[in-house]
Short mmCIF file of C-alpha atoms and ligand atoms in Angstrom, two decimals:
data_model
loop_
_atom_site.label_atom_id
_atom_site.label_comp_id
_atom_site.label_asym_id
_atom_site.label_seq_id
_atom_site.Cartn_x
_atom_site.Cartn_y
_atom_site.Cartn_z
CA UNK A 1 5.07 -39.03 9.33
CA UNK A 2 2.34 -37.49 11.46
CA UNK A 3 0.19 -34.80 9.89
CA UNK A 4 -1.29 -31.60 11.26
CA UNK A 5 -4.22 -29.45 10.20
CA UNK A 6 -4.65 -25.85 11.40
CA UNK A 7 -8.06 -24.15 11.31
CA UNK A 8 -7.91 -20.37 11.71
CA UNK A 9 -10.60 -17.98 12.90
CA UNK A 10 -10.48 -14.20 13.22
CA UNK A 11 -8.21 -11.45 12.07
CA UNK A 12 -4.99 -11.18 10.07
CA UNK A 13 -3.00 -11.29 13.30
CA UNK A 14 -4.42 -14.75 13.89
CA UNK A 15 -3.79 -15.79 10.30
CA UNK A 16 -0.18 -14.74 10.77
CA UNK A 17 0.05 -16.58 14.11
CA UNK A 18 -1.18 -19.67 12.26
CA UNK A 19 1.75 -19.40 9.85
CA UNK A 20 4.04 -19.52 12.89
CA UNK A 21 2.10 -22.46 14.34
CA UNK A 22 2.50 -24.34 11.05
CA UNK A 23 6.19 -23.48 10.89
CA UNK A 24 6.65 -24.82 14.42
CA UNK A 25 4.79 -28.04 13.75
CA UNK A 26 6.93 -28.60 10.67
CA UNK A 27 10.05 -28.03 12.76
CA UNK A 28 8.77 -30.89 14.96
CA UNK A 29 8.77 -33.12 11.89
CA UNK A 30 5.06 -33.01 11.10
CA UNK A 31 3.65 -32.52 7.60
CA UNK A 32 0.49 -30.67 6.61
CA UNK A 33 -2.64 -32.78 6.09
CA UNK A 34 -4.99 -31.96 3.22
CA UNK A 35 -8.08 -32.20 5.44
CA UNK A 36 -8.84 -32.25 9.18
CA UNK A 37 -10.23 -35.80 8.87
CA UNK A 38 -6.83 -37.11 7.81
CA UNK A 39 -4.76 -35.26 10.42
CA UNK A 40 -3.08 -36.63 13.58
CA UNK A 41 -2.83 -33.21 15.21
CA UNK A 42 -5.69 -30.71 14.93
CA UNK A 43 -5.02 -27.11 15.88
CA UNK A 44 -7.79 -24.53 16.19
CA UNK A 45 -6.51 -20.97 16.31
CA UNK A 46 -9.52 -19.20 17.73
CA UNK A 47 -11.06 -15.75 17.87
CA UNK A 48 -13.44 -14.38 20.48
CA UNK A 49 -14.08 -10.85 19.25
CA UNK A 50 -17.80 -11.57 18.85
CA UNK A 51 -20.07 -14.41 19.85
CA UNK A 52 -20.23 -15.84 16.33
CA UNK A 53 -16.68 -17.24 16.21
CA UNK A 54 -17.30 -18.85 19.62
CA UNK A 55 -20.33 -20.70 18.25
CA UNK A 56 -18.52 -21.70 15.07
CA UNK A 57 -15.69 -23.11 17.15
CA UNK A 58 -18.15 -25.19 19.18
CA UNK A 59 -19.34 -26.82 15.95
CA UNK A 60 -15.77 -27.51 14.76
CA UNK A 61 -14.84 -29.00 18.12
CA UNK A 62 -17.95 -31.18 18.01
CA UNK A 63 -16.56 -32.80 14.85
CA UNK A 64 -13.09 -33.10 16.35
CA UNK A 65 -14.51 -34.85 19.44
CA UNK A 66 -16.29 -37.39 17.22
CA UNK A 67 -13.05 -38.15 15.32
CA UNK A 68 -11.21 -38.55 18.60
CA UNK A 69 -13.71 -41.14 19.80
CA UNK A 70 -12.78 -43.23 16.75
CA UNK A 71 -9.06 -42.40 16.94
CA UNK A 72 -8.04 -41.79 20.57
CA UNK A 73 -4.47 -40.88 19.47
CA UNK A 74 -5.74 -37.77 17.76
CA UNK A 75 -4.23 -34.66 19.39
CA UNK A 76 -6.55 -31.65 19.69
CA UNK A 77 -4.99 -28.27 20.42
CA UNK A 78 -6.91 -25.04 20.88
CA UNK A 79 -5.04 -21.76 20.72
CA UNK A 80 -5.72 -18.08 20.19
CA UNK A 81 -7.99 -15.55 21.79
CA UNK A 82 -10.91 -17.78 22.80
CA UNK A 83 -8.51 -20.14 24.58
CA UNK A 84 -6.92 -17.22 26.38
CA UNK A 85 -10.28 -15.76 27.40
CA UNK A 86 -11.55 -19.13 28.69
CA UNK A 87 -8.34 -20.41 30.24
CA UNK A 88 -9.00 -23.48 32.43
CA UNK A 89 -12.74 -23.28 31.69
CA UNK A 90 -11.85 -24.44 28.18
CA UNK A 91 -10.94 -27.90 29.53
CA UNK A 92 -14.19 -28.07 31.48
CA UNK A 93 -16.27 -27.20 28.44
CA UNK A 94 -14.22 -29.32 26.04
CA UNK A 95 -12.61 -32.12 28.12
CA UNK A 96 -11.26 -33.86 25.00
CA UNK A 97 -8.88 -30.95 24.27
CA UNK A 98 -5.27 -32.05 24.84
CA UNK A 99 -3.35 -28.79 24.54
CA UNK A 100 -4.52 -25.21 24.97
CA UNK A 101 -2.47 -22.07 24.54
CA UNK A 102 -2.99 -18.32 24.39
CA UNK A 103 -1.73 -16.02 21.60
CA UNK A 104 1.21 -15.06 23.83
CA UNK A 105 2.38 -18.66 24.18
CA UNK A 106 2.98 -19.72 20.58
CA UNK A 107 6.76 -19.83 21.15
CA UNK A 108 6.16 -22.63 23.69
CA UNK A 109 3.78 -24.66 21.57
CA UNK A 110 6.46 -27.06 20.34
CA UNK A 111 7.17 -28.19 23.93
CA UNK A 112 3.52 -28.87 24.59
CA UNK A 113 2.75 -30.64 21.36
CA UNK A 114 5.95 -32.62 21.86
CA UNK A 115 8.38 -34.14 19.36
CA UNK A 116 6.44 -36.12 16.78
CA UNK A 117 3.17 -34.47 17.78
CA UNK A 118 1.94 -36.51 20.72
CA UNK A 119 0.43 -33.74 22.86
CA UNK A 120 2.26 -33.73 26.17
CA UNK A 121 0.96 -30.70 28.08
CA UNK A 122 -2.52 -29.64 29.00
CA UNK A 123 -1.87 -25.99 28.27
CA UNK A 124 -0.43 -22.66 29.19
CA UNK A 125 -1.91 -19.28 28.69
CA UNK A 126 -0.76 -15.80 27.89
CA UNK A 127 2.76 -15.20 29.05
CA UNK A 128 3.21 -12.63 26.27
CA UNK A 129 6.93 -12.84 26.82
CA UNK A 130 8.35 -13.17 23.35
CA UNK A 131 7.41 -12.46 19.76
CA UNK A 132 6.05 -15.30 17.71
CA UNK A 133 7.55 -13.26 14.88
CA UNK A 134 10.94 -14.80 15.59
CA UNK A 135 9.67 -18.30 14.81
CA UNK A 136 9.84 -20.09 11.49
CA UNK A 137 6.77 -19.46 9.35
CA UNK A 138 4.93 -21.35 6.64
CA UNK A 139 3.67 -18.64 4.29
CA UNK A 140 0.74 -19.17 1.92
CA UNK A 141 2.25 -17.13 -0.93
CA UNK A 142 5.90 -16.59 -1.73
CA UNK A 143 5.40 -12.95 -2.77
CA UNK A 144 3.26 -11.67 0.12
CA UNK A 145 4.01 -11.63 3.84
CA UNK A 146 2.68 -10.35 7.13
CA UNK A 147 5.14 -8.71 9.46
CA UNK A 148 4.22 -8.30 13.09
CA UNK A 149 5.29 -4.93 14.51
CA UNK A 150 3.68 -5.11 17.93
CA UNK A 151 1.57 -7.29 20.16
CA UNK A 152 -1.15 -6.32 22.58
CA UNK A 153 -3.17 -3.16 22.90
CA UNK A 154 -3.21 -0.29 25.40
CA UNK A 155 -6.61 1.08 24.38
CA UNK A 156 -9.66 0.52 26.54
CA UNK A 157 -12.49 0.38 23.99
CA UNK A 158 -15.51 -0.51 26.09
CA UNK A 159 -16.74 -3.26 23.72
CA UNK A 160 -13.46 -5.01 23.05
CA UNK A 161 -12.03 -8.20 24.52
CA UNK A 162 -8.65 -7.87 22.77
CA UNK A 163 -6.75 -5.99 25.51
CA UNK A 164 -7.82 -8.70 27.96
CA UNK A 165 -6.57 -11.54 25.77
CA UNK A 166 -3.56 -10.05 24.02
CA UNK A 167 -2.16 -8.02 26.92
CA UNK A 168 -0.41 -4.65 27.04
CA UNK A 169 1.18 -3.28 23.92
CA UNK A 170 4.76 -4.28 23.24
CA UNK A 171 6.54 -2.99 20.18
CA UNK A 172 9.04 -5.07 18.34
CA UNK A 173 12.38 -3.35 17.84
CA UNK A 174 12.80 -1.51 14.53
CA UNK A 175 16.06 -3.32 13.72
CA UNK A 176 14.36 -6.71 14.03
CA UNK A 177 11.42 -5.64 11.90
CA UNK A 178 13.58 -4.20 9.13
CA UNK A 179 15.85 -7.27 9.22
CA UNK A 180 12.77 -9.49 8.73
CA UNK A 181 11.51 -7.31 5.88
CA UNK A 182 14.95 -7.45 4.20
CA UNK A 183 15.08 -11.23 4.58
CA UNK A 184 11.58 -11.51 3.09
CA UNK A 185 12.54 -9.28 0.17
CA UNK A 186 15.57 -11.49 -0.46
CA UNK A 187 13.17 -14.48 -0.64
CA UNK A 188 11.10 -12.74 -3.31
CA UNK A 189 8.41 -11.07 -1.21
CA UNK A 190 6.99 -7.99 -2.96
CA UNK A 191 4.14 -7.02 -0.64
CA UNK A 192 4.26 -6.77 3.13
CA UNK A 193 1.45 -6.00 5.58
CA UNK A 194 2.62 -4.59 8.89
CA UNK A 195 0.44 -5.94 11.68
CA UNK A 196 -0.36 -4.52 15.09
CA UNK A 197 -3.47 -3.94 17.17
CA UNK A 198 -2.73 -0.22 16.91
CA UNK A 199 0.13 0.31 14.47
CA UNK A 200 0.09 4.05 15.02
CA UNK A 201 1.22 3.82 18.59
CA UNK A 202 4.06 1.51 17.57
CA UNK A 203 7.39 2.44 19.12
CA UNK A 204 6.14 4.52 22.03
CA UNK A 205 6.97 1.87 24.60
CA UNK A 206 10.54 1.61 23.26
CA UNK A 207 11.45 5.08 24.56
CA UNK A 208 13.77 6.28 25.98
CA UNK A 209 16.11 3.57 24.65
CA UNK A 210 14.78 3.99 21.10
CA UNK A 211 12.96 7.11 19.97
CA UNK A 212 10.95 6.43 16.86
CA UNK A 213 7.44 6.35 15.42
CA UNK A 214 5.43 4.42 12.87
CA UNK A 215 6.22 6.96 10.14
CA UNK A 216 9.91 6.20 10.51
CA UNK A 217 9.19 2.49 10.34
CA UNK A 218 7.23 2.95 7.11
CA UNK A 219 10.18 4.86 5.64
CA UNK A 220 12.66 2.18 6.71
CA UNK A 221 10.53 -0.56 5.11
CA UNK A 222 10.08 1.55 1.97
CA UNK A 223 13.86 1.73 1.64
CA UNK A 224 14.19 -2.07 1.44
CA UNK A 225 15.06 -3.08 -2.12
CA UNK A 226 12.45 -5.36 -3.70
CA UNK A 227 9.50 -4.37 -1.49
CA UNK A 228 7.00 -2.92 -3.95
CA UNK A 229 3.95 -2.63 -1.72
CA UNK A 230 3.54 -1.86 1.97
CA UNK A 231 0.22 -2.15 3.78
CA UNK A 232 -0.53 -1.87 7.47
CA UNK A 233 -3.42 -2.67 9.78
CA UNK A 234 -4.94 -1.31 11.90
CA UNK A 235 -4.31 2.30 12.81
CA UNK A 236 -6.37 3.87 15.60
CA UNK A 237 -7.72 7.28 14.51
CA UNK A 238 -6.71 8.80 17.85
CA UNK A 239 -2.99 8.20 17.15
CA UNK A 240 -2.80 9.18 13.47
CA UNK A 241 -0.14 11.89 13.57
CA UNK A 242 1.39 14.07 10.85
CA UNK A 243 4.69 12.13 10.44
CA UNK A 244 2.74 8.97 9.56
CA UNK A 245 0.55 10.80 7.06
CA UNK A 246 3.68 12.30 5.48
CA UNK A 247 5.31 8.88 5.25
CA UNK A 248 2.25 7.38 3.55
CA UNK A 249 2.26 10.26 1.08
CA UNK A 250 5.99 10.20 0.36
CA UNK A 251 6.91 6.49 0.35
CA UNK A 252 6.50 5.00 -3.12
CA UNK A 253 5.79 1.51 -1.81
CA UNK A 254 3.19 2.48 0.79
CA UNK A 255 -0.18 1.74 -0.81
CA UNK A 256 -2.98 4.29 -1.18
CA UNK A 257 -5.24 2.45 1.24
CA UNK A 258 -5.95 3.08 4.91
CA UNK A 259 -8.25 1.02 7.08
CA UNK A 260 -9.55 3.56 9.59
CA UNK A 261 -12.01 2.04 12.07
CA UNK A 262 -14.86 4.50 12.70
CA UNK A 263 -16.98 2.25 14.99
CA UNK A 264 -19.71 4.91 15.31
CA UNK A 265 -20.54 8.27 13.77
CA UNK A 266 -22.15 9.57 16.96
CA UNK A 267 -19.83 11.51 19.27
CA UNK A 268 -21.95 10.50 22.23
CA UNK A 269 -21.54 6.79 21.46
CA UNK A 270 -17.85 7.21 20.62
CA UNK A 271 -17.39 8.65 24.08
CA UNK A 272 -19.20 5.73 25.71
CA UNK A 273 -17.04 3.41 23.61
CA UNK A 274 -13.93 5.21 24.97
CA UNK A 275 -12.61 5.76 21.47
CA UNK A 276 -11.18 9.17 22.55
CA UNK A 277 -12.03 10.91 19.27
CA UNK A 278 -15.32 12.41 18.19
CA UNK A 279 -17.09 12.66 14.87
CA UNK A 280 -15.48 15.99 13.94
CA UNK A 281 -11.98 14.81 14.74
CA UNK A 282 -12.50 11.70 12.64
CA UNK A 283 -13.81 13.73 9.70
CA UNK A 284 -10.90 16.18 10.01
CA UNK A 285 -8.46 13.27 9.92
CA UNK A 286 -10.10 11.90 6.78
CA UNK A 287 -9.70 15.30 5.17
CA UNK A 288 -6.02 15.54 6.12
CA UNK A 289 -5.38 12.04 4.78
CA UNK A 290 -7.16 12.74 1.50
CA UNK A 291 -5.35 16.06 1.08
CA UNK A 292 -1.98 14.40 1.62
CA UNK A 293 -2.57 11.18 -0.35
CA UNK A 294 -4.34 11.71 -3.65
CA UNK A 295 -6.52 8.79 -4.70
CA UNK A 296 -6.59 7.33 -1.20
CA UNK A 297 -9.01 4.46 -0.59
CA UNK A 298 -10.56 4.27 2.87
CA UNK A 299 -11.91 1.21 4.61
CA UNK A 300 -13.53 1.06 8.01
CA UNK A 301 -15.15 -0.99 10.78
CA UNK A 302 -18.57 0.00 12.14
CA UNK A 303 -20.51 -1.42 15.07
CA UNK A 304 -24.29 -1.02 15.32
CA UNK A 305 -26.33 -1.47 18.48
CA UNK A 306 -23.71 -0.49 21.04
CA UNK A 307 -25.46 -0.10 24.43
CA UNK A 308 -27.44 3.14 24.57
CA UNK A 309 -27.35 3.71 20.78
CA UNK A 310 -30.53 5.62 19.89
CA UNK A 311 -32.10 6.04 16.45
CA UNK A 312 -30.48 9.45 16.36
CA UNK A 313 -27.03 8.02 17.13
CA UNK A 314 -27.47 5.45 14.40
CA UNK A 315 -28.51 8.15 11.90
CA UNK A 316 -25.32 10.00 12.83
CA UNK A 317 -23.37 6.91 11.78
CA UNK A 318 -25.19 6.75 8.45
CA UNK A 319 -24.42 10.43 7.96
CA UNK A 320 -20.68 9.96 8.48
CA UNK A 321 -20.72 7.01 6.06
CA UNK A 322 -22.39 9.26 3.46
CA UNK A 323 -19.91 12.05 4.13
CA UNK A 324 -16.74 9.95 3.97
CA UNK A 325 -17.90 7.58 1.22
CA UNK A 326 -15.75 4.62 2.27
CA UNK A 327 -14.44 2.28 -0.42
CA UNK A 328 -15.21 -0.63 1.89
CA UNK A 329 -16.60 -1.24 5.36
CA UNK A 330 -16.88 -4.19 7.72
CA UNK A 331 -20.14 -3.89 9.60
CA UNK A 332 -20.84 -5.61 12.90
CA UNK A 333 -23.71 -6.09 15.29
CA UNK A 334 -22.56 -5.25 18.80
CA UNK A 335 -21.86 -8.48 20.67
CA UNK A 336 -21.44 -8.31 24.45
CA UNK A 337 -18.19 -9.94 25.61
CA UNK A 338 -17.96 -11.14 29.18
CA UNK A 339 -15.66 -8.99 31.26
CA UNK A 340 -15.76 -5.89 29.03
CA UNK A 341 -17.12 -2.57 30.25
CA UNK A 342 -19.93 -2.41 27.68
CA UNK A 343 -21.25 -5.88 28.51
CA UNK A 344 -22.19 -4.56 31.95
CA UNK A 345 -24.00 -1.47 30.61
CA UNK A 346 -27.69 -1.41 31.44
CA UNK A 347 -29.13 -0.09 28.19
CA UNK A 348 -28.46 -2.98 25.80
CA UNK A 349 -30.16 -2.55 22.42
CA UNK A 350 -32.80 -5.20 21.54
CA UNK A 351 -31.69 -7.80 18.97
CA UNK A 352 -34.31 -6.90 16.36
CA UNK A 353 -33.26 -3.23 16.47
CA UNK A 354 -29.62 -4.20 16.01
CA UNK A 355 -30.53 -6.33 12.98
CA UNK A 356 -32.65 -3.59 11.42
CA UNK A 357 -29.81 -1.11 11.82
CA UNK A 358 -27.28 -3.49 10.36
CA UNK A 359 -29.47 -4.04 7.31
CA UNK A 360 -29.93 -0.32 6.77
CA UNK A 361 -26.20 0.30 7.19
CA UNK A 362 -25.15 -2.49 4.85
CA UNK A 363 -27.41 -1.09 2.15
CA UNK A 364 -25.76 2.33 2.34
CA UNK A 365 -22.24 0.90 2.60
CA UNK A 366 -22.76 -1.33 -0.44
CA UNK A 367 -24.30 1.38 -2.57
CA UNK A 368 -21.42 3.74 -1.85
CA UNK A 369 -18.79 1.01 -2.36
CA UNK A 370 -20.33 0.18 -5.73
CA UNK A 371 -20.36 3.84 -6.74
CA UNK A 372 -16.75 4.20 -5.61
CA UNK A 373 -15.72 1.16 -7.64
CA UNK A 374 -17.66 2.38 -10.67
CA UNK A 375 -15.57 5.55 -10.58
CA UNK A 376 -12.57 3.32 -11.45
CA UNK A 377 -14.05 2.13 -14.75
CA UNK A 378 -11.81 3.14 -17.64
CA UNK A 379 -8.76 3.60 -15.42
CA UNK A 380 -5.57 1.58 -15.44
CA UNK A 381 -4.75 0.04 -12.06
CA UNK A 382 -1.57 -1.74 -11.00
CA UNK A 383 -2.53 -5.23 -9.89
CA UNK A 384 -0.49 -7.75 -7.91
CA UNK A 385 -1.59 -11.12 -9.30
CA UNK A 386 -2.61 -13.56 -6.55
CA UNK A 387 -3.96 -16.48 -8.57
CA UNK A 388 -6.93 -17.64 -10.59
CA UNK A 389 -10.32 -15.95 -10.20
CA UNK A 390 -12.53 -17.69 -7.63
CA UNK A 391 -15.61 -17.38 -9.82
CA UNK A 392 -14.17 -17.84 -13.32
CA UNK A 393 -11.21 -20.18 -13.80
CA UNK A 394 -10.52 -18.54 -17.16
CA UNK A 395 -9.59 -15.29 -15.43
CA UNK A 396 -6.89 -14.12 -13.06
CA UNK A 397 -7.37 -12.47 -9.70
CA UNK A 398 -5.32 -9.85 -7.92
CA UNK A 399 -5.50 -6.69 -5.88
CA UNK A 400 -4.98 -3.04 -6.71
CA UNK A 401 -2.83 -0.76 -4.58
CA UNK A 402 -6.13 0.56 -3.20
CA UNK A 403 -6.85 -2.99 -2.02
CA UNK A 404 -9.72 -3.82 -4.35
CA UNK A 405 -9.95 -7.34 -5.75
CA UNK A 406 -9.84 -7.45 -9.56
CA UNK A 407 -10.80 -10.39 -11.77
CA UNK A 408 -9.25 -9.96 -15.18
CA UNK A 409 -8.36 -11.48 -18.50
CA UNK A 410 -4.63 -11.81 -18.89
CA UNK A 411 -1.51 -13.91 -19.18
CA UNK A 412 0.38 -12.77 -16.08
CA UNK A 413 1.49 -15.17 -13.36
CA UNK A 414 1.00 -15.09 -9.59
CA UNK A 415 3.41 -12.60 -8.08
CA UNK A 416 3.53 -10.39 -11.21
CA UNK A 417 2.63 -6.71 -11.06
CA UNK A 418 0.56 -5.85 -14.12
CA UNK A 419 -1.46 -2.92 -15.37
CA UNK A 420 -5.14 -3.75 -15.76
CA UNK A 421 -7.78 -1.66 -17.51
CA UNK A 422 -10.93 -1.62 -15.38
CA UNK A 423 -14.05 -2.43 -17.42
CA UNK A 424 -16.74 -3.15 -14.83
CA UNK A 425 -17.38 -2.87 -11.12
CA UNK A 426 -19.51 -4.26 -8.30
CA UNK A 427 -19.58 -3.23 -4.63
CA UNK A 428 -16.69 -5.57 -3.81
CA UNK A 429 -14.75 -6.26 -7.01
CA UNK A 430 -13.53 -4.81 -10.27
CA UNK A 431 -13.11 -6.65 -13.54
CA UNK A 432 -11.03 -5.89 -16.57
CA UNK A 433 -8.19 -7.00 -18.81
CA UNK A 434 -4.45 -6.60 -18.86
CA UNK A 435 -3.59 -3.23 -20.38
CA UNK A 436 -1.10 -4.85 -22.74
CA UNK A 437 -3.90 -7.01 -24.17
CA UNK A 438 -6.40 -4.16 -24.33
CA UNK A 439 -4.11 -2.11 -26.57
CA UNK A 440 -3.94 -4.82 -29.23
N1 LIG Q 1 -19.07 -6.52 19.09
C1 LIG Q 1 -19.11 -6.20 17.77
N2 LIG Q 1 -18.04 -5.83 17.06
C2 LIG Q 1 -16.86 -5.75 17.70
N3 LIG Q 1 -15.63 -5.40 17.27
C3 LIG Q 1 -14.78 -5.49 18.32
N4 LIG Q 1 -15.42 -5.88 19.42
C4 LIG Q 1 -16.73 -6.04 19.07
C5 LIG Q 1 -17.90 -6.44 19.78
N5 LIG Q 1 -17.86 -6.73 21.08
C6 LIG Q 1 -15.35 -5.00 15.90
C7 LIG Q 1 -14.74 -3.60 15.85
C8 LIG Q 1 -13.30 -3.88 15.50
C9 LIG Q 1 -13.42 -5.11 14.66
C10 LIG Q 1 -12.16 -5.88 14.51
O1 LIG Q 1 -14.41 -5.88 15.34
O2 LIG Q 1 -15.37 -2.90 14.81
O3 LIG Q 1 -12.69 -2.81 14.80
FE1 LIG Q 2 -7.97 -11.15 16.23
FE2 LIG Q 2 -9.37 -9.97 18.16
FE3 LIG Q 2 -10.24 -12.25 17.12
FE4 LIG Q 2 -8.10 -12.19 18.68
S1 LIG Q 2 -10.18 -11.70 19.29
S2 LIG Q 2 -8.31 -13.28 16.73
S3 LIG Q 2 -7.16 -10.24 18.14
S4 LIG Q 2 -10.05 -10.32 16.02
#
């Protein structure tokens, strides 16, 4: 039997696409290899959101090329967003690549890899014609699943390559989504994460045939027996309407956690980014969310060093971070992407300034995250057990409804929902013990 190995870069959408890629390769009769060195088919599911994943990929492909020189039968396939952005240039840069495919072409991958995994086609890019969601998937955990609700993105954020590589937004039909969620629940899945580039605009393109919105979808998923936790990512602040907020507040399974990308706290920069909200609208949304959903945890994405960002603009970002007090934040240095509007802007910020700003931002973000987590000490949190702690094999690891990782002493098993008493906190994790044990 031939063996495959899939290496995944980038976001949860990519991680989910990789499950479909694995499912497809298994339907071709391939088995999973334990390491890339021992595989007959290597698949790289790439990301191109910033320059860093591009450089990491180059290093991975360097290794793959060396293995292929020793074993010419080795099939190398490159998929995902970098492949889509590069198209034919990918084969010029990496001539040893056998198969290349964009994120819209996963349904065709089996034809190109060929029965038995021999690599028959040079590659096809971005037809975006059908949902990979309909394909078989190989899930990492039996009790957690991603569910794709849409593909593509209609926003025009000036920094972002995603619309160029993932195409226009297409929503999956509600009936198909709910049928998948029901099937997952029947297989024992307790937690689902609904995935879309902008989940809050889900459904708009289905009108007039279907009139619905993301709030309705949350309610329909909440009604599925066995689904205990619902998460979603990512919502765009510009499309966060009342019905969705009400659904988050009223659905028992929808978790008290929203990832709400801020990007910048300066209205001037937000405008240049084409985010279509300003600082005050963002802050007002945070207030509405917190009023509606008690104990809500907020995460965010922030970019520093967008073209034209002055010291004053950056201070405005720090100010919003202090005002909102996010539970967690992903912080990024602006990285120009060829073909995007911002890459062509004249007033690029010097590298050393970007780095200084990132450092200053990370310090504030981490301090606040630690303080936020410390506020949980002494509380009981419901934890979905995911496995053994990464740092201490004597402990278990799981996540709270508010999406914080907890390492704890206990006897529960992966997939269990247990109450944990929080005893200590850092900026990224909590630790504690099962409530049942703490009582004794
Ligand atoms: N440079 C830096 N960060 C970026 N992001 C998207 N494009 C870029 C870029 N060109 C960040 C945004 C987005 C997250 C997924 O990646 O913050 O929300
Ligand atoms: Fe995900 Fe964007 Fe990276 Fe593509 S480019 S994998 S959509 S983060």
